[in-house]
Amino acid sequence: MWKSVELVFVVLLALAAPALAQTKKDTPRQYGIGHLATPAEIAGWDIEVRPDGQGAPPGKRVRQRGREGLHGQMRRLSRRVRRERRALAASGAG
């Protein structure tokens, strides 16, 4: 008899533990870092961008510049490889 009472008590305690461990919802947690976001900061994040790009903030064409930079690097590398191949062919080593 006592074993079943103890078992029921342990089961009820295990089920109630998560509820007892929770803090009040009206007390904010303080971690000591950051600050509350101001309405102006939130408005800056509140954007809606469609799949076609409408609604996106104005860009700086970084993608285009990156592509041009990559193509420039590839052209320079190709020129260097061609020069080295010509030099090798002229020296008779290649």
Short mmCIF file of N, CA and C in Angstrom, two decimals:
data_model
loop_
_atom_site.label_atom_id
_atom_site.label_comp_id
_atom_site.label_asym_id
_atom_site.label_seq_id
_atom_site.Cartn_x
_atom_site.Cartn_y
_atom_site.Cartn_z
N MET A 1 0.83 -1.20 0.00
CA MET A 1 0.00 0.00 0.00
C MET A 1 0.87 1.25 0.00
N TRP A 2 1.86 1.31 0.89
CA TRP A 2 2.70 2.51 0.95
C TRP A 2 3.52 2.68 -0.31
N LYS A 3 3.90 1.59 -0.95
CA LYS A 3 4.69 1.69 -2.18
C LYS A 3 3.88 2.36 -3.27
N SER A 4 2.60 2.06 -3.36
CA SER A 4 1.78 2.68 -4.39
C SER A 4 1.55 4.17 -4.09
N VAL A 5 1.42 4.53 -2.84
CA VAL A 5 1.26 5.94 -2.46
C VAL A 5 2.54 6.70 -2.77
N GLU A 6 3.68 6.08 -2.45
CA GLU A 6 4.96 6.73 -2.76
C GLU A 6 5.13 6.89 -4.27
N LEU A 7 4.73 5.88 -5.01
CA LEU A 7 4.85 5.93 -6.47
C LEU A 7 3.97 7.05 -7.04
N VAL A 8 2.75 7.16 -6.56
CA VAL A 8 1.86 8.23 -7.02
C VAL A 8 2.45 9.59 -6.67
N PHE A 9 3.00 9.73 -5.47
CA PHE A 9 3.61 10.99 -5.07
C PHE A 9 4.78 11.35 -5.97
N VAL A 10 5.64 10.40 -6.26
CA VAL A 10 6.80 10.65 -7.12
C VAL A 10 6.35 11.02 -8.53
N VAL A 11 5.36 10.35 -9.07
CA VAL A 11 4.86 10.65 -10.41
C VAL A 11 4.25 12.04 -10.44
N LEU A 12 3.45 12.40 -9.44
CA LEU A 12 2.86 13.73 -9.40
C LEU A 12 3.93 14.82 -9.26
N LEU A 13 4.95 14.55 -8.45
CA LEU A 13 6.03 15.51 -8.30
C LEU A 13 6.79 15.68 -9.61
N ALA A 14 7.02 14.58 -10.33
CA ALA A 14 7.72 14.65 -11.62
C ALA A 14 6.91 15.43 -12.64
N LEU A 15 5.60 15.26 -12.62
CA LEU A 15 4.75 15.99 -13.56
C LEU A 15 4.62 17.47 -13.19
N ALA A 16 4.70 17.78 -11.92
CA ALA A 16 4.55 19.16 -11.47
C ALA A 16 5.85 19.94 -11.51
N ALA A 17 6.99 19.26 -11.61
CA ALA A 17 8.29 19.93 -11.56
C ALA A 17 8.46 21.01 -12.63
N PRO A 18 8.10 20.76 -13.89
CA PRO A 18 8.26 21.84 -14.89
C PRO A 18 7.42 23.07 -14.56
N ALA A 19 6.23 22.86 -14.06
CA ALA A 19 5.38 24.00 -13.71
C ALA A 19 5.96 24.77 -12.53
N LEU A 20 6.54 24.06 -11.58
CA LEU A 20 7.13 24.73 -10.42
C LEU A 20 8.42 25.47 -10.79
N ALA A 21 9.11 24.99 -11.82
CA ALA A 21 10.38 25.58 -12.21
C ALA A 21 10.22 26.86 -13.01
N GLN A 22 9.05 27.08 -13.59
CA GLN A 22 8.85 28.27 -14.41
C GLN A 22 8.76 29.51 -13.54
N THR A 23 9.30 30.61 -14.09
CA THR A 23 9.21 31.88 -13.38
C THR A 23 7.96 32.61 -13.84
N LYS A 24 7.67 33.70 -13.16
CA LYS A 24 6.53 34.52 -13.57
C LYS A 24 6.79 35.12 -14.94
N LYS A 25 5.76 35.20 -15.73
CA LYS A 25 5.90 35.75 -17.08
C LYS A 25 6.02 37.27 -17.08
N ASP A 26 5.56 37.93 -16.03
CA ASP A 26 5.59 39.40 -16.01
C ASP A 26 6.93 39.96 -15.53
N THR A 27 7.84 39.12 -15.10
CA THR A 27 9.15 39.61 -14.69
C THR A 27 10.15 39.36 -15.82
N PRO A 28 10.69 40.42 -16.41
CA PRO A 28 11.63 40.22 -17.51
C PRO A 28 12.96 39.66 -17.00
N ARG A 29 13.57 38.85 -17.80
CA ARG A 29 14.87 38.30 -17.44
C ARG A 29 15.94 39.34 -17.74
N GLN A 30 16.87 39.48 -16.85
CA GLN A 30 17.95 40.44 -17.00
C GLN A 30 19.26 39.68 -17.19
N TYR A 31 19.86 39.81 -18.35
CA TYR A 31 21.13 39.15 -18.63
C TYR A 31 22.29 40.12 -18.55
N GLY A 32 22.02 41.41 -18.48
CA GLY A 32 23.08 42.40 -18.36
C GLY A 32 23.76 42.74 -19.67
N ILE A 33 23.15 42.37 -20.79
CA ILE A 33 23.74 42.72 -22.10
C ILE A 33 22.65 43.32 -22.98
N GLY A 34 23.07 44.12 -23.94
CA GLY A 34 22.13 44.68 -24.92
C GLY A 34 21.24 45.76 -24.35
N HIS A 35 20.27 46.14 -25.15
CA HIS A 35 19.30 47.15 -24.74
C HIS A 35 17.99 46.86 -25.44
N LEU A 36 16.93 47.46 -24.94
CA LEU A 36 15.63 47.30 -25.58
C LEU A 36 15.63 48.02 -26.92
N ALA A 37 15.04 47.41 -27.91
CA ALA A 37 14.99 48.02 -29.23
C ALA A 37 14.01 49.19 -29.22
N THR A 38 14.44 50.27 -29.84
CA THR A 38 13.56 51.44 -29.94
C THR A 38 12.62 51.25 -31.12
N PRO A 39 11.50 51.96 -31.15
CA PRO A 39 10.60 51.85 -32.30
C PRO A 39 11.30 52.19 -33.63
N ALA A 40 12.24 53.12 -33.60
CA ALA A 40 12.95 53.46 -34.84
C ALA A 40 13.81 52.29 -35.32
N GLU A 41 14.44 51.57 -34.39
CA GLU A 41 15.23 50.40 -34.78
C GLU A 41 14.33 49.30 -35.35
N ILE A 42 13.21 49.09 -34.71
CA ILE A 42 12.29 48.06 -35.19
C ILE A 42 11.76 48.43 -36.57
N ALA A 43 11.46 49.70 -36.80
CA ALA A 43 10.97 50.13 -38.11
C ALA A 43 12.01 49.88 -39.19
N GLY A 44 13.29 50.00 -38.86
CA GLY A 44 14.34 49.72 -39.83
C GLY A 44 14.43 48.26 -40.20
N TRP A 45 14.03 47.37 -39.32
CA TRP A 45 14.08 45.94 -39.61
C TRP A 45 12.80 45.45 -40.27
N ASP A 46 11.74 46.20 -40.14
CA ASP A 46 10.42 45.77 -40.59
C ASP A 46 10.27 46.02 -42.08
N ILE A 47 10.82 45.13 -42.88
CA ILE A 47 10.69 45.27 -44.34
C ILE A 47 10.09 43.98 -44.88
N GLU A 48 9.43 44.10 -46.01
CA GLU A 48 8.86 42.94 -46.66
C GLU A 48 9.43 42.88 -48.07
N VAL A 49 10.19 41.84 -48.35
CA VAL A 49 10.82 41.68 -49.65
C VAL A 49 10.16 40.53 -50.37
N ARG A 50 9.64 40.81 -51.56
CA ARG A 50 9.00 39.77 -52.36
C ARG A 50 10.06 38.97 -53.11
N PRO A 51 9.69 37.81 -53.62
CA PRO A 51 10.66 37.00 -54.36
C PRO A 51 11.25 37.70 -55.58
N ASP A 52 10.52 38.65 -56.16
CA ASP A 52 11.05 39.35 -57.33
C ASP A 52 11.94 40.53 -56.94
N GLY A 53 12.16 40.73 -55.63
CA GLY A 53 13.06 41.79 -55.17
C GLY A 53 12.36 43.08 -54.81
N GLN A 54 11.08 43.19 -55.09
CA GLN A 54 10.34 44.40 -54.73
C GLN A 54 10.30 44.54 -53.22
N GLY A 55 10.53 45.74 -52.74
CA GLY A 55 10.51 46.00 -51.31
C GLY A 55 11.87 45.91 -50.67
N ALA A 56 12.87 45.49 -51.41
CA ALA A 56 14.22 45.40 -50.86
C ALA A 56 14.80 46.80 -50.70
N PRO A 57 15.62 47.03 -49.70
CA PRO A 57 16.23 48.34 -49.54
C PRO A 57 17.18 48.62 -50.71
N PRO A 58 17.44 49.89 -50.99
CA PRO A 58 18.33 50.19 -52.10
C PRO A 58 19.71 49.59 -51.86
N GLY A 59 20.25 48.97 -52.88
CA GLY A 59 21.52 48.29 -52.74
C GLY A 59 22.69 49.13 -53.21
N LYS A 60 23.85 48.55 -53.09
CA LYS A 60 25.07 49.24 -53.48
C LYS A 60 25.73 48.55 -54.67
N ARG A 61 24.99 47.63 -55.30
CA ARG A 61 25.50 46.88 -56.45
C ARG A 61 26.76 46.11 -56.10
N VAL A 62 26.81 45.60 -54.88
CA VAL A 62 27.98 44.87 -54.43
C VAL A 62 28.11 43.57 -55.22
N ARG A 63 27.00 42.95 -55.52
CA ARG A 63 27.04 41.70 -56.26
C ARG A 63 27.66 41.93 -57.63
N GLN A 64 27.24 42.98 -58.30
CA GLN A 64 27.78 43.28 -59.63
C GLN A 64 29.28 43.58 -59.53
N ARG A 65 29.67 44.37 -58.54
CA ARG A 65 31.09 44.68 -58.37
C ARG A 65 31.88 43.42 -58.04
N GLY A 66 31.27 42.54 -57.26
CA GLY A 66 31.95 41.29 -56.93
C GLY A 66 32.16 40.43 -58.16
N ARG A 67 31.15 40.39 -59.03
CA ARG A 67 31.28 39.61 -60.25
C ARG A 67 32.36 40.20 -61.14
N GLU A 68 32.38 41.53 -61.27
CA GLU A 68 33.41 42.17 -62.09
C GLU A 68 34.79 41.92 -61.50
N GLY A 69 34.89 41.95 -60.18
CA GLY A 69 36.16 41.68 -59.53
C GLY A 69 36.63 40.26 -59.78
N LEU A 70 35.70 39.32 -59.73
CA LEU A 70 36.06 37.93 -59.98
C LEU A 70 36.51 37.73 -61.42
N HIS A 71 35.80 38.34 -62.35
CA HIS A 71 36.18 38.22 -63.76
C HIS A 71 37.55 38.86 -63.99
N GLY A 72 37.81 39.96 -63.34
CA GLY A 72 39.11 40.61 -63.46
C GLY A 72 40.23 39.72 -62.94
N GLN A 73 39.98 39.06 -61.83
CA GLN A 73 40.98 38.14 -61.27
C GLN A 73 41.22 36.98 -62.23
N MET A 74 40.15 36.47 -62.82
CA MET A 74 40.29 35.35 -63.76
C MET A 74 41.07 35.78 -64.99
N ARG A 75 40.80 36.98 -65.49
CA ARG A 75 41.56 37.48 -66.66
C ARG A 75 43.03 37.61 -66.34
N ARG A 76 43.34 38.18 -65.17
CA ARG A 76 44.75 38.34 -64.79
C ARG A 76 45.44 36.99 -64.64
N LEU A 77 44.76 36.04 -64.04
CA LEU A 77 45.34 34.71 -63.87
C LEU A 77 45.56 34.04 -65.23
N SER A 78 44.59 34.17 -66.13
CA SER A 78 44.74 33.58 -67.46
C SER A 78 45.93 34.18 -68.20
N ARG A 79 46.09 35.51 -68.10
CA ARG A 79 47.23 36.15 -68.75
C ARG A 79 48.54 35.63 -68.18
N ARG A 80 48.60 35.50 -66.88
CA ARG A 80 49.83 35.01 -66.24
C ARG A 80 50.14 33.59 -66.68
N VAL A 81 49.14 32.73 -66.73
CA VAL A 81 49.35 31.34 -67.15
C VAL A 81 49.82 31.29 -68.60
N ARG A 82 49.20 32.11 -69.47
CA ARG A 82 49.64 32.13 -70.88
C ARG A 82 51.09 32.59 -71.00
N ARG A 83 51.47 33.63 -70.26
CA ARG A 83 52.86 34.11 -70.30
C ARG A 83 53.83 33.02 -69.85
N GLU A 84 53.47 32.33 -68.75
CA GLU A 84 54.34 31.27 -68.25
C GLU A 84 54.45 30.13 -69.25
N ARG A 85 53.34 29.78 -69.90
CA ARG A 85 53.39 28.71 -70.90
C ARG A 85 54.25 29.11 -72.10
N ARG A 86 54.09 30.39 -72.52
CA ARG A 86 54.93 30.86 -73.64
C ARG A 86 56.39 30.84 -73.26
N ALA A 87 56.68 31.26 -72.03
CA ALA A 87 58.08 31.27 -71.58
C ALA A 87 58.64 29.86 -71.53
N LEU A 88 57.84 28.91 -71.07
CA LEU A 88 58.28 27.52 -71.04
C LEU A 88 58.50 26.98 -72.45
N ALA A 89 57.56 27.30 -73.34
CA ALA A 89 57.70 26.82 -74.73
C ALA A 89 58.93 27.43 -75.39
N ALA A 90 59.21 28.71 -75.13
CA ALA A 90 60.35 29.37 -75.72
C ALA A 90 61.67 28.82 -75.18
N SER A 91 61.67 28.38 -73.92
CA SER A 91 62.90 27.87 -73.34
C SER A 91 63.15 26.40 -73.74
N GLY A 92 62.12 25.78 -74.33
CA GLY A 92 62.26 24.40 -74.75
C GLY A 92 61.99 23.40 -73.65
N ALA A 93 61.57 23.86 -72.50
CA ALA A 93 61.30 22.96 -71.38
C ALA A 93 59.89 22.37 -71.46
N GLY A 94 59.03 22.99 -72.22
CA GLY A 94 57.64 22.54 -72.23
C GLY A 94 57.29 21.87 -73.43
#
